[in-house]
Amino acid sequence: MTDERVEADYLMETAYDPRAAAEAIAGEQSSGTFVPVPGETPELKARAAARVEAMQILETAEAPALPGAGRPVAGAVIQRALLTLSWPLANFGPSLPNLMATIAGNLFELRQLSGLKLLDVRLPPGFTAAYPGPRFGVAGTRRLAGVEGRPLIGTIIKPSVGLGPEETADLVRVLAEADIDFIKDDELQADGPACPFEARVRAVMRVVNDVADRRGRKVMVAFNLTGEVDEMRRRHDLVLACGGTCVMASVNSVGLAGMIALGRHSQLPLHAHRNGWGYLSRHPLLGFTFTAWHKFWRLAGADHIHVNGLANKFSEDDASVIASARACLAPLTAERPAPIMPVFSSGQTARQAPDTFRALGSVDLIFAAGGGIMAHPHGPAAGVASLREAWEAAVEGVPLADYAASHPALAAALGA
Amino acid sequence: MTDERVEADYLMETAYDPRAAAEAIAGEQSSGTFVPVPGETPELKARAAARVEAMQILETAEAPALPGAGRPVAGAVIQRALLTLSWPLANFGPSLPNLMATIAGNLFELRQLSGLKLLDVRLPPGFTAAYPGPRFGVAGTRRLAGVEGRPLIGTIIKPSVGLGPEETADLVRVLAEADIDFIKDDELQADGPACPFEARVRAVMRVVNDVADRRGRKVMVAFNLTGEVDEMRRRHDLVLACGGTCVMASVNSVGLAGMIALGRHSQLPLHAHRNGWGYLSRHPLLGFTFTAWHKFWRLAGADHIHVNGLANKFSEDDASVIASARACLAPLTAERPAPIMPVFSSGQTARQAPDTFRALGSVDLIFAAGGGIMAHPHGPAAGVASLREAWEAAVEGVPLADYAASHPALAAALGA
């Protein structure tokens, strides 16, 4: 392990000499201090120094992207650049929280920079071997859900909050009878006194198991167990004991140490909800790309991660959505591919299936629709059928309108 | 608890009617769905609805602060506004992670918004009672460190990484003999193979205990235990068993569930390092203010939190630094003041003491200097003395140069 290094790529913006700015980041995040002190020998520095591995100069900017940056001289050119740094693994060892503190710690506010985004991170085998990673991923999720060769068709229980346990179970019965593959709690529904987790799981799993006994296939329900570490372990155990097949957590709210603890404990697929992602990503020159960010959760054990959806109700564009979904399916590392399910949601209907398939080139995904199922004019079963049909059409390359001619559920969904 | 509500304040920017945008946030983060579905009755919605409590229209903007926002009509005015929303506590119960997912979840990327910053959060007694909060805070930290009536003078072990356990202990001996109050690990030094946590703690605490036996006062050393939940608990127990008086964690890397677990377990002051804070805060219209963000960690158990320092090496201005420090000393809630120690660091020297005291009006803080101690021309003991003297001068309202006339350590620090 002593020779292994971690590499991270950044997009940076600076009014200083980009090489000097890069060295400042490397110094700040490894052996550096701004004032030489006794004990700081060249040997010590070399042992632990971060290295600038590559730099590619990009365009200049007219004004700094973020406030507070310094300028070495008035009128200095503001330069953008791609940057790759590397660290000795021996600096922090195979620890995701300490990796985070190193490659995404005290960097973003450096005065030399008017912008910094972490683009990607590459982890050596000595690092990834220390984590279980996704235990189910694409293949294990398909096995548990009993779905092959097409996306899992799913939905989110709405209203987000307001339903009690029995009301939730009633809704799950309607959806399970409609032959849906996947149902998830909203991220706002966890363990509030109006809908306690345990009562909800027991009520819902009675329905799920009952329908599974009659229909021979068990709908996968992602119960939102977001909470404290010991709570999450107990909640996981309850879902497992009740015959459930998935648990969900809001990863930005739980945090890395909590998700690692859950990942090490879990015997069920972990459905990672990314709410809060906006504050980490929305500025083009601050924070994280999905590619970099999702690797932390994937290595911690996430089997599914939300990626938004095409033509969504949020501010994210389609190219970004597809890049995120591709990242989930791309190998985590060469030694450990561990592909996981991207979860498409937010305003998704039958209409987005063809473009999603064309752009992604895969059916390894969870496609979660809301109104398209529950508000389908012929009822929820037709809603689910219409989404499956839309994906059949997408995979066969047949325009939706043509396919709808012989598929009434899809036709009704399209308003034809 | 059923009647209690949580309130959150935001700064938002929108090209839509600000009232409609506010209602969109409230709906998205409570009972809302974008398509009415069966089961969503007015009673259900009312039970769980978030409310717009107040709105104050501010200035208009020439261009959207963040990309991806919609505009209802071309040329629509982009408006900024202060907004207060409230939620029934019964939606999520007294859970910090679920509070985070609600008030700082899927909001920041809403298409209606071209900017959103969480400014503050107010928690009812039914929420705060569920958490231990800081167990030591200002008073408990002073008691353990044996320092009253002035700031704790501290430093950070440098180089950040590269020193082994014995080298670290040698440096701690120099600092402890110099009568320093507080020493902390760098956030990059946790448990890497080059300086394992256990070996470092044992080596350092041998020195700390030895010096304490001779001098009668024990230097407080914040050991960085950042890692997985069970690891952090074990590391805490080791520090406690060795006679240590503080542990440190990188809170953004550990995350909320991990910090809560540590807070519930800990019998030592928790030193919260905020590395990564830049990606959460640097854009003026995205993410968090320190005031809002720090309340999560404080309620989870943080006794000290980093606030940067005046004239620092980062991009943060002095007003922001002081606002953060004031937030640490302001009551958490009316029922639970629980003030905690703001930690001033980053390029701090004797020169910043007067302005810091004038702006903060308090000596309840940790003042961490690097080169000003280890590189003081008369050695580390004079470096520590010079910082104490600078604070004496600050409190007495005597200009540093005047005070230095009768205080040679301060005089040397000022280069006089």
PDB file of C-alpha atoms in Angstrom, chain B residues 59-198:
ATOM      1  CA  GLU B  59     -33.229  44.066  -4.463  1.00  0.00           C
ATOM      2  CA  THR B  60     -33.522  42.881  -8.048  1.00  0.00           C
ATOM      3  CA  ALA B  61     -30.655  41.201  -9.908  1.00  0.00           C
ATOM      4  CA  GLU B  62     -29.430  41.906 -13.415  1.00  0.00           C
ATOM      5  CA  ALA B  63     -28.664  38.286 -14.190  1.00  0.00           C
ATOM      6  CA  PRO B  64     -29.491  35.002 -12.450  1.00  0.00           C
ATOM      7  CA  ALA B  65     -26.931  34.084  -9.807  1.00  0.00           C
ATOM      8  CA  LEU B  66     -27.050  30.384 -10.736  1.00  0.00           C
ATOM      9  CA  PRO B  67     -27.662  28.656 -14.078  1.00  0.00           C
ATOM     10  CA  GLY B  68     -30.618  26.472 -14.986  1.00  0.00           C
ATOM     11  CA  ALA B  69     -33.429  28.587 -13.590  1.00  0.00           C
ATOM     12  CA  GLY B  70     -36.619  29.121 -15.541  1.00  0.00           C
ATOM     13  CA  ARG B  71     -38.162  32.461 -16.470  1.00  0.00           C
ATOM     14  CA  PRO B  72     -41.939  32.696 -16.790  1.00  0.00           C
ATOM     15  CA  VAL B  73     -41.632  35.321 -19.530  1.00  0.00           C
ATOM     16  CA  ALA B  74     -38.651  36.774 -21.332  1.00  0.00           C
ATOM     17  CA  GLY B  75     -37.317  39.776 -19.472  1.00  0.00           C
ATOM     18  CA  ALA B  76     -39.029  38.878 -16.212  1.00  0.00           C
ATOM     19  CA  VAL B  77     -37.562  40.735 -13.258  1.00  0.00           C
ATOM     20  CA  ILE B  78     -35.167  38.671 -11.140  1.00  0.00           C
ATOM     21  CA  GLN B  79     -36.077  39.329  -7.553  1.00  0.00           C
ATOM     22  CA  ARG B  80     -34.309  38.538  -4.303  1.00  0.00           C
ATOM     23  CA  ALA B  81     -36.282  38.017  -1.127  1.00  0.00           C
ATOM     24  CA  LEU B  82     -35.984  36.877   2.456  1.00  0.00           C
ATOM     25  CA  LEU B  83     -38.326  34.042   3.242  1.00  0.00           C
ATOM     26  CA  THR B  84     -39.401  32.217   6.386  1.00  0.00           C
ATOM     27  CA  LEU B  85     -41.023  28.796   6.122  1.00  0.00           C
ATOM     28  CA  SER B  86     -42.332  26.583   8.902  1.00  0.00           C
ATOM     29  CA  TRP B  87     -43.006  22.855   9.158  1.00  0.00           C
ATOM     30  CA  PRO B  88     -44.981  20.794  11.665  1.00  0.00           C
ATOM     31  CA  LEU B  89     -42.473  18.963  13.853  1.00  0.00           C
ATOM     32  CA  ALA B  90     -44.728  15.934  13.425  1.00  0.00           C
ATOM     33  CA  ASN B  91     -43.608  15.671   9.779  1.00  0.00           C
ATOM     34  CA  PHE B  92     -40.151  14.446  10.718  1.00  0.00           C
ATOM     35  CA  GLY B  93     -39.951  14.351  14.517  1.00  0.00           C
ATOM     36  CA  PRO B  94     -36.879  15.382  16.482  1.00  0.00           C
ATOM     37  CA  SER B  95     -34.301  13.992  14.020  1.00  0.00           C
ATOM     38  CA  LEU B  96     -31.381  16.094  12.821  1.00  0.00           C
ATOM     39  CA  PRO B  97     -30.796  14.050   9.640  1.00  0.00           C
ATOM     40  CA  ASN B  98     -34.459  14.261   8.665  1.00  0.00           C
ATOM     41  CA  LEU B  99     -34.561  17.949   9.541  1.00  0.00           C
ATOM     42  CA  MET B 100     -31.637  18.396   7.142  1.00  0.00           C
ATOM     43  CA  ALA B 101     -33.432  16.441   4.390  1.00  0.00           C
ATOM     44  CA  THR B 102     -36.459  18.696   4.847  1.00  0.00           C
ATOM     45  CA  ILE B 103     -35.080  22.212   5.221  1.00  0.00           C
ATOM     46  CA  ALA B 104     -31.979  21.660   3.072  1.00  0.00           C
ATOM     47  CA  GLY B 105     -33.077  18.841   0.751  1.00  0.00           C
ATOM     48  CA  ASN B 106     -34.461  19.072  -2.778  1.00  0.00           C
ATOM     49  CA  LEU B 107     -34.719  22.853  -2.734  1.00  0.00           C
ATOM     50  CA  PHE B 108     -31.519  24.267  -4.068  1.00  0.00           C
ATOM     51  CA  GLU B 109     -32.023  22.936  -7.567  1.00  0.00           C
ATOM     52  CA  LEU B 110     -35.659  24.007  -7.993  1.00  0.00           C
ATOM     53  CA  ARG B 111     -36.150  25.488 -11.436  1.00  0.00           C
ATOM     54  CA  GLN B 112     -38.100  28.398  -9.951  1.00  0.00           C
ATOM     55  CA  LEU B 113     -34.984  29.533  -8.122  1.00  0.00           C
ATOM     56  CA  SER B 114     -31.738  31.015  -9.379  1.00  0.00           C
ATOM     57  CA  GLY B 115     -30.391  31.189  -5.843  1.00  0.00           C
ATOM     58  CA  LEU B 116     -31.178  29.816  -2.396  1.00  0.00           C
ATOM     59  CA  LYS B 117     -29.237  30.082   0.847  1.00  0.00           C
ATOM     60  CA  LEU B 118     -30.380  28.698   4.181  1.00  0.00           C
ATOM     61  CA  LEU B 119     -29.854  31.571   6.607  1.00  0.00           C
ATOM     62  CA  ASP B 120     -31.077  30.257   9.935  1.00  0.00           C
ATOM     63  CA  VAL B 121     -33.217  27.603  11.606  1.00  0.00           C
ATOM     64  CA  ARG B 122     -35.208  27.821  14.851  1.00  0.00           C
ATOM     65  CA  LEU B 123     -35.943  24.605  16.709  1.00  0.00           C
ATOM     66  CA  PRO B 124     -38.709  24.108  19.292  1.00  0.00           C
ATOM     67  CA  PRO B 125     -38.011  22.535  22.712  1.00  0.00           C
ATOM     68  CA  GLY B 126     -39.574  19.253  21.563  1.00  0.00           C
ATOM     69  CA  PHE B 127     -36.741  18.994  19.043  1.00  0.00           C
ATOM     70  CA  THR B 128     -33.732  20.159  20.999  1.00  0.00           C
ATOM     71  CA  ALA B 129     -34.636  18.014  24.020  1.00  0.00           C
ATOM     72  CA  ALA B 130     -33.901  14.912  21.926  1.00  0.00           C
ATOM     73  CA  TYR B 131     -30.169  15.730  21.663  1.00  0.00           C
ATOM     74  CA  PRO B 132     -27.398  16.008  24.219  1.00  0.00           C
ATOM     75  CA  GLY B 133     -25.955  19.156  22.644  1.00  0.00           C
ATOM     76  CA  PRO B 134     -22.480  20.320  23.656  1.00  0.00           C
ATOM     77  CA  ARG B 135     -21.584  18.669  26.972  1.00  0.00           C
ATOM     78  CA  PHE B 136     -18.645  20.946  27.694  1.00  0.00           C
ATOM     79  CA  GLY B 137     -19.047  24.121  25.658  1.00  0.00           C
ATOM     80  CA  VAL B 138     -17.223  27.236  26.819  1.00  0.00           C
ATOM     81  CA  ALA B 139     -17.313  26.552  30.556  1.00  0.00           C
ATOM     82  CA  GLY B 140     -16.401  22.863  30.403  1.00  0.00           C
ATOM     83  CA  THR B 141     -13.544  23.506  28.009  1.00  0.00           C
ATOM     84  CA  ARG B 142     -12.133  26.207  30.286  1.00  0.00           C
ATOM     85  CA  ARG B 143     -12.388  23.899  33.285  1.00  0.00           C
ATOM     86  CA  LEU B 144     -10.504  21.058  31.547  1.00  0.00           C
ATOM     87  CA  ALA B 145      -7.865  23.376  30.096  1.00  0.00           C
ATOM     88  CA  GLY B 146      -7.394  25.347  33.302  1.00  0.00           C
ATOM     89  CA  VAL B 147      -7.787  28.684  31.550  1.00  0.00           C
ATOM     90  CA  GLU B 148     -10.093  31.465  32.731  1.00  0.00           C
ATOM     91  CA  GLY B 149     -10.527  35.077  31.697  1.00  0.00           C
ATOM     92  CA  ARG B 150      -8.591  34.919  28.435  1.00  0.00           C
ATOM     93  CA  PRO B 151      -8.649  32.959  25.177  1.00  0.00           C
ATOM     94  CA  LEU B 152      -7.106  29.501  25.007  1.00  0.00           C
ATOM     95  CA  ILE B 153      -3.864  29.951  23.090  1.00  0.00           C
ATOM     96  CA  GLY B 154      -3.420  27.061  20.698  1.00  0.00           C
ATOM     97  CA  THR B 155      -1.620  25.722  17.693  1.00  0.00           C
ATOM     98  CA  ILE B 156      -1.839  23.069  15.010  1.00  0.00           C
ATOM     99  CA  ILE B 157       0.777  20.378  14.588  1.00  0.00           C
ATOM    100  CA  LYS B 158       2.705  21.063  11.380  1.00  0.00           C
ATOM    101  CA  PRO B 159       3.703  19.707   8.945  1.00  0.00           C
ATOM    102  CA  SER B 160       0.124  18.613   8.359  1.00  0.00           C
ATOM    103  CA  VAL B 161       1.289  15.104   7.530  1.00  0.00           C
ATOM    104  CA  GLY B 162       4.723  13.583   7.406  1.00  0.00           C
ATOM    105  CA  LEU B 163       5.474  13.351  11.131  1.00  0.00           C
ATOM    106  CA  GLY B 164       5.395   9.939  12.780  1.00  0.00           C
ATOM    107  CA  PRO B 165       4.055   9.361  16.310  1.00  0.00           C
ATOM    108  CA  GLU B 166       7.348  10.039  18.085  1.00  0.00           C
ATOM    109  CA  GLU B 167       8.110  13.086  15.966  1.00  0.00           C
ATOM    110  CA  THR B 168       4.651  14.408  16.803  1.00  0.00           C
ATOM    111  CA  ALA B 169       5.208  13.753  20.496  1.00  0.00           C
ATOM    112  CA  ASP B 170       8.550  15.589  20.349  1.00  0.00           C
ATOM    113  CA  LEU B 171       6.784  18.625  18.920  1.00  0.00           C
ATOM    114  CA  VAL B 172       4.059  18.386  21.554  1.00  0.00           C
ATOM    115  CA  ARG B 173       6.743  18.355  24.242  1.00  0.00           C
ATOM    116  CA  VAL B 174       8.204  21.590  22.945  1.00  0.00           C
ATOM    117  CA  LEU B 175       4.761  23.182  22.850  1.00  0.00           C
ATOM    118  CA  ALA B 176       3.661  21.886  26.253  1.00  0.00           C
ATOM    119  CA  GLU B 177       6.890  23.098  27.841  1.00  0.00           C
ATOM    120  CA  ALA B 178       6.140  26.441  26.233  1.00  0.00           C
ATOM    121  CA  ASP B 179       2.974  26.519  28.392  1.00  0.00           C
ATOM    122  CA  ILE B 180       0.561  26.428  25.495  1.00  0.00           C
ATOM    123  CA  ASP B 181      -3.134  25.776  26.336  1.00  0.00           C
ATOM    124  CA  PHE B 182      -4.314  23.855  23.316  1.00  0.00           C
ATOM    125  CA  ILE B 183      -2.831  21.754  20.505  1.00  0.00           C
ATOM    126  CA  LYS B 184      -4.663  20.110  17.650  1.00  0.00           C
ATOM    127  CA  ASP B 185      -3.940  17.586  14.960  1.00  0.00           C
ATOM    128  CA  ASP B 186      -4.196  18.866  11.447  1.00  0.00           C
ATOM    129  CA  GLU B 187      -7.350  17.613   9.733  1.00  0.00           C
ATOM    130  CA  LEU B 188      -5.149  15.736   7.261  1.00  0.00           C
ATOM    131  CA  GLN B 189      -3.621  13.705  10.094  1.00  0.00           C
ATOM    132  CA  ALA B 190      -6.036  11.009  11.237  1.00  0.00           C
ATOM    133  CA  ASP B 191      -5.033   7.347  11.149  1.00  0.00           C
ATOM    134  CA  GLY B 192      -2.846   6.875   8.103  1.00  0.00           C
ATOM    135  CA  PRO B 193      -0.270   4.099   8.183  1.00  0.00           C
ATOM    136  CA  ALA B 194       2.517   6.695   8.442  1.00  0.00           C
ATOM    137  CA  CYS B 195       1.165   8.019  11.741  1.00  0.00           C
ATOM    138  CA  PRO B 196      -1.396   5.606  13.226  1.00  0.00           C
ATOM    139  CA  PHE B 197      -3.916   7.107  15.632  1.00  0.00           C
ATOM    140  CA  GLU B 198      -3.245   4.762  18.528  1.00  0.00           C
TER     141      GLU B 198
END
